[in-house]
Tab-separated table of C-alpha atoms and ligand atoms in Angstrom:
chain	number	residue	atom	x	y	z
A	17	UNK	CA	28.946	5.207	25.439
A	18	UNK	CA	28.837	7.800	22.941
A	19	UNK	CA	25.394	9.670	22.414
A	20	UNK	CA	24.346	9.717	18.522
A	21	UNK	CA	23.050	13.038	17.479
A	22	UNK	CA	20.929	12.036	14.177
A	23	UNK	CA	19.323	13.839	11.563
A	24	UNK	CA	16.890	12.013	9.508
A	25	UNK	CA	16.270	13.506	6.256
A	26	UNK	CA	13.854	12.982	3.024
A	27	UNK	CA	10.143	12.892	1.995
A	28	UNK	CA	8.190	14.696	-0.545
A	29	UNK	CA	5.539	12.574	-0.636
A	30	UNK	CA	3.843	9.922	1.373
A	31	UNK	CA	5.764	6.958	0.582
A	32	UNK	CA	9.257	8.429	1.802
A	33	UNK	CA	7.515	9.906	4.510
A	34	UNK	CA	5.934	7.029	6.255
A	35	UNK	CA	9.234	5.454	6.549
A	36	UNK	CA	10.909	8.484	7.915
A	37	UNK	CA	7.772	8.552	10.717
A	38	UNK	CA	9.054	5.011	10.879
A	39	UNK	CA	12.663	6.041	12.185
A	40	UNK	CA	11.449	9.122	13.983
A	41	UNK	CA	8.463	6.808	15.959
A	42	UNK	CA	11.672	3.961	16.638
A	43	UNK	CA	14.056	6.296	18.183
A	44	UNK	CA	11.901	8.248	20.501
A	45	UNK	CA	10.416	4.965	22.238
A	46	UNK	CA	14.216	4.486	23.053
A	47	UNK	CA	14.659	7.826	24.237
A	48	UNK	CA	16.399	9.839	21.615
A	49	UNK	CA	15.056	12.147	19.856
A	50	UNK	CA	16.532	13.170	15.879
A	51	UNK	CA	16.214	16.386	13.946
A	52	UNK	CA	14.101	16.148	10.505
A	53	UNK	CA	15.423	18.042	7.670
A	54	UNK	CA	12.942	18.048	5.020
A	55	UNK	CA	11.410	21.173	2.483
A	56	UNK	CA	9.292	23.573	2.029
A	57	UNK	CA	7.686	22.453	-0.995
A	58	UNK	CA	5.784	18.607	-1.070
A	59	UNK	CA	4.017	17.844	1.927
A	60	UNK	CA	6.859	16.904	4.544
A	61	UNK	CA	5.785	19.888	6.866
A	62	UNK	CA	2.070	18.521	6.797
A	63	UNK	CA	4.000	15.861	8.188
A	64	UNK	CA	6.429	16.927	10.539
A	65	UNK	CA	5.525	20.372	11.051
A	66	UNK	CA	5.428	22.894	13.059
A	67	UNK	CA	5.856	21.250	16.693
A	68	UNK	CA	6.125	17.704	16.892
A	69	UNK	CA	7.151	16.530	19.947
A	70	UNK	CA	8.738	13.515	18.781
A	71	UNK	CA	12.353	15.606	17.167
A	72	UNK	CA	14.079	17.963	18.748
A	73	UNK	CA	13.678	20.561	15.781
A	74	UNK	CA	12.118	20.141	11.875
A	75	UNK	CA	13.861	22.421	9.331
A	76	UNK	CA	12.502	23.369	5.685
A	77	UNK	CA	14.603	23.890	3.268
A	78	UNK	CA	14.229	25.642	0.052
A	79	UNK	CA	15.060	22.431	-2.320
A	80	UNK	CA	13.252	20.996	-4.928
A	81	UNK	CA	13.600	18.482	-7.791
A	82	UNK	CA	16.188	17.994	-10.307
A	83	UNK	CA	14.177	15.701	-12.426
A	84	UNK	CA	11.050	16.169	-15.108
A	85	UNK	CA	13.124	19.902	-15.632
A	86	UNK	CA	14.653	21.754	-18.666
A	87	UNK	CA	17.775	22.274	-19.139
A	88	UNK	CA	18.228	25.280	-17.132
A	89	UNK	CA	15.820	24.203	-14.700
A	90	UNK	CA	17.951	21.415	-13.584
A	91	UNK	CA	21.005	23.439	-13.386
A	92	UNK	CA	19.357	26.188	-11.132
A	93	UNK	CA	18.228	22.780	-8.970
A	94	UNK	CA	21.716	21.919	-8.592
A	95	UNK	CA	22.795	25.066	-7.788
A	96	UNK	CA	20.160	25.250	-5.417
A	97	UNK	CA	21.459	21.784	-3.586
A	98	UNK	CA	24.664	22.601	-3.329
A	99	UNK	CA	24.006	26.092	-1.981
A	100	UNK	CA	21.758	24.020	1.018
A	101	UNK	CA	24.257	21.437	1.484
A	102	UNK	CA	27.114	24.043	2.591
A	103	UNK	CA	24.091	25.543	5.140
A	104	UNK	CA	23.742	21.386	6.193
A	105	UNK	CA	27.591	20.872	6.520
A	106	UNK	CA	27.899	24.123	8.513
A	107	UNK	CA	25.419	23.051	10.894
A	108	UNK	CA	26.084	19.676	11.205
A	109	UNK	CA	29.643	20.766	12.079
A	110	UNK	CA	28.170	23.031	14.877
A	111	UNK	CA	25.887	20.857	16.261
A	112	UNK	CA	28.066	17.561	15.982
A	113	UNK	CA	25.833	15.539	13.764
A	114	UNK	CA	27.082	12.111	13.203
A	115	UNK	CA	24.519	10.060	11.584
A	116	UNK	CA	21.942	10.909	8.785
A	117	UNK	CA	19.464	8.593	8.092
A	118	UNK	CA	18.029	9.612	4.432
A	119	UNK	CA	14.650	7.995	2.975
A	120	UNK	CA	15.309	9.597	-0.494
A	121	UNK	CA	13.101	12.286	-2.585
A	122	UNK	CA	14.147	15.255	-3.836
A	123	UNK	CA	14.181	16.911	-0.148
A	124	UNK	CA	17.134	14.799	1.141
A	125	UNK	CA	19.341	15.900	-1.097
A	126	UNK	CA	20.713	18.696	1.034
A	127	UNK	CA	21.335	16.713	4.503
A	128	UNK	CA	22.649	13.560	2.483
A	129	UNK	CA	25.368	15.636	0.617
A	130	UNK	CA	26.307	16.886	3.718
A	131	UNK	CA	26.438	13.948	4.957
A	132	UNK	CA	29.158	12.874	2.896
A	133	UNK	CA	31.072	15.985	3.375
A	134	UNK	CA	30.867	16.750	6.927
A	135	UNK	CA	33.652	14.472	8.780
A	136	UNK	CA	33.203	11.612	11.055
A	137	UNK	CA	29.499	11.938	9.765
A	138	UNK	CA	27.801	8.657	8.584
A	139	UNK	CA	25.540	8.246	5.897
A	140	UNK	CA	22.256	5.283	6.121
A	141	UNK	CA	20.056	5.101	3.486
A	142	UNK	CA	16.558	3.469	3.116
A	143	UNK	CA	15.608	3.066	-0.872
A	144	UNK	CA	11.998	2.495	-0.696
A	145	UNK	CA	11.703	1.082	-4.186
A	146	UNK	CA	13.046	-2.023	-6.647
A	147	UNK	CA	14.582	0.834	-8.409
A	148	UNK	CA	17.376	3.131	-7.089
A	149	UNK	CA	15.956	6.504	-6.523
A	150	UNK	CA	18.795	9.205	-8.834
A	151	UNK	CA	19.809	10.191	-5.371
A	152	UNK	CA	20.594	7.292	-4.145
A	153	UNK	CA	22.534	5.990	-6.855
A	154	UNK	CA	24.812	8.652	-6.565
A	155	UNK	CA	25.418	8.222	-2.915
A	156	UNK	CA	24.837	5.020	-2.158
A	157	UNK	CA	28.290	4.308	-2.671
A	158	UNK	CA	29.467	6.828	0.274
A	159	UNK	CA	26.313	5.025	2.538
A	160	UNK	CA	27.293	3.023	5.792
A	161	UNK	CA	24.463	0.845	5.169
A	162	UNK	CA	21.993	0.550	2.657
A	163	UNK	CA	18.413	-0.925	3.651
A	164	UNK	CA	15.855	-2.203	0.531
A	165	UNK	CA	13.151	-5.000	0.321
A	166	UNK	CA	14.212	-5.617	-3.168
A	167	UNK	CA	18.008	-6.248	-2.247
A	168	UNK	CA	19.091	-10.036	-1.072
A	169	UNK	CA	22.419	-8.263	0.381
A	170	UNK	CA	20.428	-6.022	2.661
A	171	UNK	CA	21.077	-6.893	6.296
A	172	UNK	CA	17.530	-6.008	7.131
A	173	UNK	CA	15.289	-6.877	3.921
A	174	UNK	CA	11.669	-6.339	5.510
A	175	UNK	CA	9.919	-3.110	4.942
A	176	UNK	CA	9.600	-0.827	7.392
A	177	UNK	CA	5.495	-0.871	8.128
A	178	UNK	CA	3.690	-0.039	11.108
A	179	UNK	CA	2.792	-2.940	12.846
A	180	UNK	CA	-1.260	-1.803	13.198
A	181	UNK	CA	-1.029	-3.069	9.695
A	182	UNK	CA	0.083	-6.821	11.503
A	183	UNK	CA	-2.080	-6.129	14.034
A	184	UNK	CA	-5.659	-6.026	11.414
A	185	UNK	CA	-4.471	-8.716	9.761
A	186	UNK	CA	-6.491	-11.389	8.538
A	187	UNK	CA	-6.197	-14.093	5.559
A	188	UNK	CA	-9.160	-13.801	2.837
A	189	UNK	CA	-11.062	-15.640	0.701
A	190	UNK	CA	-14.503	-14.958	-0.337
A	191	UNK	CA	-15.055	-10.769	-1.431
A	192	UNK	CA	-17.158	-9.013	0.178
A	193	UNK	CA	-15.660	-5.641	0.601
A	194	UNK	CA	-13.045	-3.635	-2.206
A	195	UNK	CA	-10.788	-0.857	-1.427
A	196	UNK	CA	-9.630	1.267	-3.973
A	197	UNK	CA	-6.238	2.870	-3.490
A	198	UNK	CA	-4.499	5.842	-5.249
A	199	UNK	CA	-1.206	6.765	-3.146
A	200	UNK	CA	-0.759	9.490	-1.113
A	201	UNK	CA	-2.103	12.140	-3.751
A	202	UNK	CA	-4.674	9.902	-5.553
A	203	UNK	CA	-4.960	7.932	-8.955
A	204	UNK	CA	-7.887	9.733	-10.938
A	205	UNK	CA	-7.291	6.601	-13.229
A	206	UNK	CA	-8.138	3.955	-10.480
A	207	UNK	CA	-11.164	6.204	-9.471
A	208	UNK	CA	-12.675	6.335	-12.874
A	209	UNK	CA	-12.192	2.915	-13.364
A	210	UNK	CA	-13.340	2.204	-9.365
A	211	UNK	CA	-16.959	4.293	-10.835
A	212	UNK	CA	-17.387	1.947	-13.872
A	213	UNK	CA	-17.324	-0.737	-11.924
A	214	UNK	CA	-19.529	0.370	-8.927
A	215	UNK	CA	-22.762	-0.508	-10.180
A	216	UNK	CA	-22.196	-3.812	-10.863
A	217	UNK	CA	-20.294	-4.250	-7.438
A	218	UNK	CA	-23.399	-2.791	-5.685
A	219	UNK	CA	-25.863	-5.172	-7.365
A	220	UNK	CA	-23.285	-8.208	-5.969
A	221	UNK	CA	-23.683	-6.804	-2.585
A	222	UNK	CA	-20.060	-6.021	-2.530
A	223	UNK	CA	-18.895	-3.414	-0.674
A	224	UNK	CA	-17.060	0.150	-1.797
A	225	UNK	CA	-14.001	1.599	-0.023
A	226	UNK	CA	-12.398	4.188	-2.022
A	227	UNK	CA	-9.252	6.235	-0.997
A	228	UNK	CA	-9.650	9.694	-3.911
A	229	UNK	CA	-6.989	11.863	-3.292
A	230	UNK	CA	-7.681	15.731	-2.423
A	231	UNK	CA	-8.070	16.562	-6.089
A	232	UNK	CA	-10.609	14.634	-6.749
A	233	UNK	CA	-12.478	14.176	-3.680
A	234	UNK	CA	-15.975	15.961	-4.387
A	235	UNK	CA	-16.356	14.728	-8.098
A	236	UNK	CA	-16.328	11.276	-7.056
A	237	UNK	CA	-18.522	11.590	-3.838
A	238	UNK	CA	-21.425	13.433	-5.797
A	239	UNK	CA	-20.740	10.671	-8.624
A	240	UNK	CA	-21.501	8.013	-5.967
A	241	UNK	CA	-24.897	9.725	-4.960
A	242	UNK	CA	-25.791	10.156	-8.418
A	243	UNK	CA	-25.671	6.111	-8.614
A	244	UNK	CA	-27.356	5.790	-5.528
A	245	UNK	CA	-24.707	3.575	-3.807
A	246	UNK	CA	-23.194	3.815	-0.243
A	247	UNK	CA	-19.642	3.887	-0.987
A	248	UNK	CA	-17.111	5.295	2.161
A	249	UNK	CA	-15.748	7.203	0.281
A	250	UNK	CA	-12.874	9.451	1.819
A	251	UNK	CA	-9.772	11.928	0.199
A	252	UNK	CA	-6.574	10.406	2.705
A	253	UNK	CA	-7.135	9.505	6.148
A	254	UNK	CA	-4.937	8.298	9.213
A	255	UNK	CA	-6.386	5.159	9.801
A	256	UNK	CA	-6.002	3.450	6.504
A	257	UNK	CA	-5.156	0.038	8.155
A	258	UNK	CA	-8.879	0.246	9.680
A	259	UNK	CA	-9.675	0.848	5.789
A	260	UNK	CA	-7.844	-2.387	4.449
A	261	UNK	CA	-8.636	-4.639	7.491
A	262	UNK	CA	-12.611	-4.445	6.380
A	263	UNK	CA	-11.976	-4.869	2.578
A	264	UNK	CA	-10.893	-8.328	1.246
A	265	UNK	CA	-9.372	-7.354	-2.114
A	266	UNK	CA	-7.447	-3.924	-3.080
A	267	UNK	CA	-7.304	-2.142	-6.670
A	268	UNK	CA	-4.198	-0.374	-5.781
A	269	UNK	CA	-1.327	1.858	-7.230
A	270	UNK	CA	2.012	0.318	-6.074
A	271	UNK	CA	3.466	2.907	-4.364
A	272	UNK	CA	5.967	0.998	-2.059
A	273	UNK	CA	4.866	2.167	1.630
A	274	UNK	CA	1.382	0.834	0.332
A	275	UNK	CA	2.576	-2.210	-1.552
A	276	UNK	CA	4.067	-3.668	1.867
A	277	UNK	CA	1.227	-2.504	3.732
A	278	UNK	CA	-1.007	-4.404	1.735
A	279	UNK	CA	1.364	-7.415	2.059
A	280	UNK	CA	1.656	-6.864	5.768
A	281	UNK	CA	-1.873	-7.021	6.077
A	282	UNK	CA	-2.742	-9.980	3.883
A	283	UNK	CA	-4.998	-8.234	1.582
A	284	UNK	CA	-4.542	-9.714	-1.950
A	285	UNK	CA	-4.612	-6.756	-4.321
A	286	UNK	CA	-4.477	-5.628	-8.041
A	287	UNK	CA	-1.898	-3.550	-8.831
A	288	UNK	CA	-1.521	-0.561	-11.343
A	289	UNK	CA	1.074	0.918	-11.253
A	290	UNK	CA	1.821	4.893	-12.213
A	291	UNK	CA	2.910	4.729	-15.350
A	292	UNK	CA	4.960	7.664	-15.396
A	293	UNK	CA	6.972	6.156	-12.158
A	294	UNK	CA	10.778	7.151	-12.083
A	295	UNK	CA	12.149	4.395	-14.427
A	296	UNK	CA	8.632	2.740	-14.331
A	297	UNK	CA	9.639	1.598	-10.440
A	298	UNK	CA	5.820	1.086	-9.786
A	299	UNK	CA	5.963	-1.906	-12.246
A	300	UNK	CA	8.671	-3.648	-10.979
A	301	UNK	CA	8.080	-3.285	-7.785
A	302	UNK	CA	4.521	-4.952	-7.912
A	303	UNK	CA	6.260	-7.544	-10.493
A	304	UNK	CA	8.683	-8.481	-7.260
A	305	UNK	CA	5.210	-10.130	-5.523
A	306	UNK	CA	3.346	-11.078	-8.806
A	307	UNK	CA	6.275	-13.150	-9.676
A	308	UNK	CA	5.795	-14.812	-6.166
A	309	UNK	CA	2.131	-15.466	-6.790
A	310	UNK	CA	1.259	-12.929	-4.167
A	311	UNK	CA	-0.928	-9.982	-6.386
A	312	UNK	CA	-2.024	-9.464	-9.685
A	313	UNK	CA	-1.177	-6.434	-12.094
A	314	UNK	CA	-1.879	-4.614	-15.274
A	315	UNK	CA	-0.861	-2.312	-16.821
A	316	UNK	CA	-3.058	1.450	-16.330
A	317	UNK	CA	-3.276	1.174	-20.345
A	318	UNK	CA	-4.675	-2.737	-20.275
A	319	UNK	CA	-7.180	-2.733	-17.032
A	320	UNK	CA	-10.351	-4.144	-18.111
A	321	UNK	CA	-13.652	-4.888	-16.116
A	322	UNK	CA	-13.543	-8.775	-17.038
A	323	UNK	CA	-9.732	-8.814	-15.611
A	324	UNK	CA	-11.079	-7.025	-12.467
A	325	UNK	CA	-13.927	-9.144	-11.763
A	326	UNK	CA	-11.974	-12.508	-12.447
A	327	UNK	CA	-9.793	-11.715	-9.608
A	328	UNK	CA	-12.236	-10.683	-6.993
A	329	UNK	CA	-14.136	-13.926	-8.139
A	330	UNK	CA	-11.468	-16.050	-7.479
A	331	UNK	CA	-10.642	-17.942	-4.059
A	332	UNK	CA	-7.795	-15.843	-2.781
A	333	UNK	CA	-7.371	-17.360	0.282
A	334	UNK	CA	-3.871	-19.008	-0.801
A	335	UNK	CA	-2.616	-15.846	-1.854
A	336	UNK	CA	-3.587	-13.962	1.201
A	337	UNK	CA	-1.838	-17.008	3.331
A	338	UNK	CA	1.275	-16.413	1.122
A	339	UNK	CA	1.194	-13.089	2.084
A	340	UNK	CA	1.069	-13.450	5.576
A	341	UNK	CA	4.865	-15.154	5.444
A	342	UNK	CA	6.117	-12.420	2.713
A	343	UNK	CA	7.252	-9.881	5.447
A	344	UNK	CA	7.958	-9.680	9.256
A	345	UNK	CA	7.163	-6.912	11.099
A	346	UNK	CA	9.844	-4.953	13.877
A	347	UNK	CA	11.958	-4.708	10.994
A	348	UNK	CA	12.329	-1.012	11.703
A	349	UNK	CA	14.069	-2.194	14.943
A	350	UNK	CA	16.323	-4.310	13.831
A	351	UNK	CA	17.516	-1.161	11.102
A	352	UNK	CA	17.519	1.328	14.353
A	353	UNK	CA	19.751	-1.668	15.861
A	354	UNK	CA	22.030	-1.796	12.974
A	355	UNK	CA	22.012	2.366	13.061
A	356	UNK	CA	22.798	2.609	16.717
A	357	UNK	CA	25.113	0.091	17.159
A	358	UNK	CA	27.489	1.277	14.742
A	359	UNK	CA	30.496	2.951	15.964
B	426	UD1	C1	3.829	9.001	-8.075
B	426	UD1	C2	5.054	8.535	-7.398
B	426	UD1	O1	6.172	8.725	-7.842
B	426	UD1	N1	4.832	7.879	-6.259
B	426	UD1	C3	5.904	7.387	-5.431
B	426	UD1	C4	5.626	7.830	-4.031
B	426	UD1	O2	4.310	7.340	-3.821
B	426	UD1	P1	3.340	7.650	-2.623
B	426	UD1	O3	3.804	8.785	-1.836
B	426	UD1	O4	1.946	7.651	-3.124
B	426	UD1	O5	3.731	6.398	-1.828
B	426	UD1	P2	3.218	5.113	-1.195
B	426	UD1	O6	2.095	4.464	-1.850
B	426	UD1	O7	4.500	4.360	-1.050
B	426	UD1	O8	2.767	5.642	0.230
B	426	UD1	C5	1.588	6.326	0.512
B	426	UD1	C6	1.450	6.324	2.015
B	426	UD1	O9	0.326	7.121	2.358
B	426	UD1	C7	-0.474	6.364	3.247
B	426	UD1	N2	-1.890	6.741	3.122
B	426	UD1	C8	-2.497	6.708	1.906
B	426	UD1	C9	-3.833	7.047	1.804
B	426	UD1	C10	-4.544	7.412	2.964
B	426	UD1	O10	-5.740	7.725	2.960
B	426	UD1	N3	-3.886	7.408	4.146
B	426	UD1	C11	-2.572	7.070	4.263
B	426	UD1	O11	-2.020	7.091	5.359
B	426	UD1	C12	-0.281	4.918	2.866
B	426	UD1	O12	-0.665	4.094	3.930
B	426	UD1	C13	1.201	4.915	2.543
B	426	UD1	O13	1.964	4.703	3.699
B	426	UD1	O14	6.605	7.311	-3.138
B	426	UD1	C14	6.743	5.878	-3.138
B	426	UD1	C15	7.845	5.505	-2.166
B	426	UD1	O15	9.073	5.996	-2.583
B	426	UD1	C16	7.027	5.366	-4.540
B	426	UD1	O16	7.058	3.948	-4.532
B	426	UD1	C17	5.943	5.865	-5.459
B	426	UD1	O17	6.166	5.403	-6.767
């Protein structure tokens, strides 16, 4: 049997990163290990960086976005790609690469142009979002397979999470405990509106979990010990499915990995979305579960504190047992199966 030699490729942020820890996690408990080809700028080597003993190698590349640039900007961004996509077909070549998994973002650009150019090469692609990523649109159509939630024609249509998200599952129904969630880099909006709320949460005896972001970390600590409430209060951590499993409603943005890590763990959840998503994706992908009775959304510019407390008042308990059934977990194996057994 041939051996694959894979290169899994994208990131940038948090969302396309989880599911390319996803892949990377799958294929070493079966023994193989892939390369990661990810870049310099975003936070891909906080996550893959410098030795991880789960690839055989991580590489950085130089690239960055095309999008939210001027005019010239985006042409010295194209330039840059194609420049790095020659330096991924030349060593692809060498090393025999002949699958590329890409999660999308701007740093798999390089490795999934490559892809397509380097011979006898295959191209997978996981799109994360109810929206086509730019990328993928414009090389989806040269993809072996594409994987997405959103998609009925998928042949795997769960979302890759993590099954300790499964694992602290629990259906809900009275609050007692709220997590506030901002995404990988943190939603000042959602903590602002998490503080105006706090007081009145505190005198209901309902606990405060709130997820900040880096950036805004301190002000919202010292703005908790001004008000005198014990809020765990915490910039990103790597136990987040301990954080969810002891709330029993979420205020969250609807970042995907987070969206089906919510569902996963049966935690119904109010969504507000970024409103300056790519092609508002964040909207439409809570919309996909709101339309199935399984969350509730506004609009950043429409949150109000009456809307808020109506749905932590509510009995959620048939929402939460709806979300139970919206997703099965060892969906990442089944993609890996698809992947490998592909010839
Ligand atoms: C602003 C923007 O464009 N965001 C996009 C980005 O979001 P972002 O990177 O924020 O993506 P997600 O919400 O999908 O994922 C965040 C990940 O970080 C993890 N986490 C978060 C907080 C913490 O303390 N610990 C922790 O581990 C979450 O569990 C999750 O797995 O990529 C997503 C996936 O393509 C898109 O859907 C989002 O729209």
């Amino acid at each position: 049997m041939k051996i694959d030699n894979i290169v899994i490729t994208g990131g940038g942020t948090g969302g396309h990163l989880k599911v390319a820890e996803a892949f990377i996690n799958e294929l070493y408990e079966r023994g193989l290990k892939a390369t990661y080809i990810g870049s310099k700028n975003g936070q891909d080597k906080e996550w893959f960086g410098p030795h991880n003993r789960k690839l055989k190698k991580a590489i950085f590349l130089d690239s960055y976005g095309v999008v939210n640039k001027g005019f010239f900007g985006k042409i010295k961004s194209l330039i840059n790609i194609i420049r790095l996509s020659f330096e991924c077909n030349d060593m692809f070549e060498d090393k025999n690469i002949n699958k590329v998994i890409s999660v999308g973002g701007y740093s798999a650009a390089p490795a999934t142009f490559a892809a397509i150019m380097t011979s006898g090469c295959k191209l997978y692609i996981h799109e994360q979002n109810s929206k086509m990523g730019k990328l993928n649109q414009l090389t989806s159509f040269f993809a072996t397979e594409l994987f997405s939630s959103y998609d009925a024609k998928s042949k795997v249509k769960d979302y890759p999470v993590d099954n300790k998200f499964f694992d602290n599952a629990r259906v809900r129904s009275a609050t007692r405990a709220v997590i506030f969630l901002g995404g990988s880099q943190g939603a000042k909006s959602i903590n602002n509106f998490a503080l105006s709320v706090a007081e009145k949460l505190h005198i209901m005896g309902i606990k405060i979990i709130h997820q900040t972001g880096r950036a805004d970390f301190q002000r919202i600590k010292e703005k908790y010990q001004k008000l005198g409430i014990e809020a765990d209060v915490f910039d990103f951590c790597m136990d987040i499915e301990n954080k969810m499993s002891k709330a029993d409603f979420a205020v969250s943005r609807a970042g995907a990995s987070t969206l089906w890590e919510l569902a996963a763990n049966a935690l119904p959840t109010l969504f507000i979305p970024f409103p300056h998503a790519a092609q508002d994706h964040q909207y439409t992908n809570a919309l996909f579960l709101v339309e199935k009775n399984m969350a509730y959304m506004k609009r950043e510019s429409q949150l109000s504190q009456e809307y808020f407390f109506e749905c932590i008042q509510q009995d959620n308990y048939e929402m939460s047992k709806r979300l139970v059934n919206s997703i099965m977990s060892d969906s990442i194996k089944l993609m890996l199966d698809c992947i490998l057994e592909d010839h």
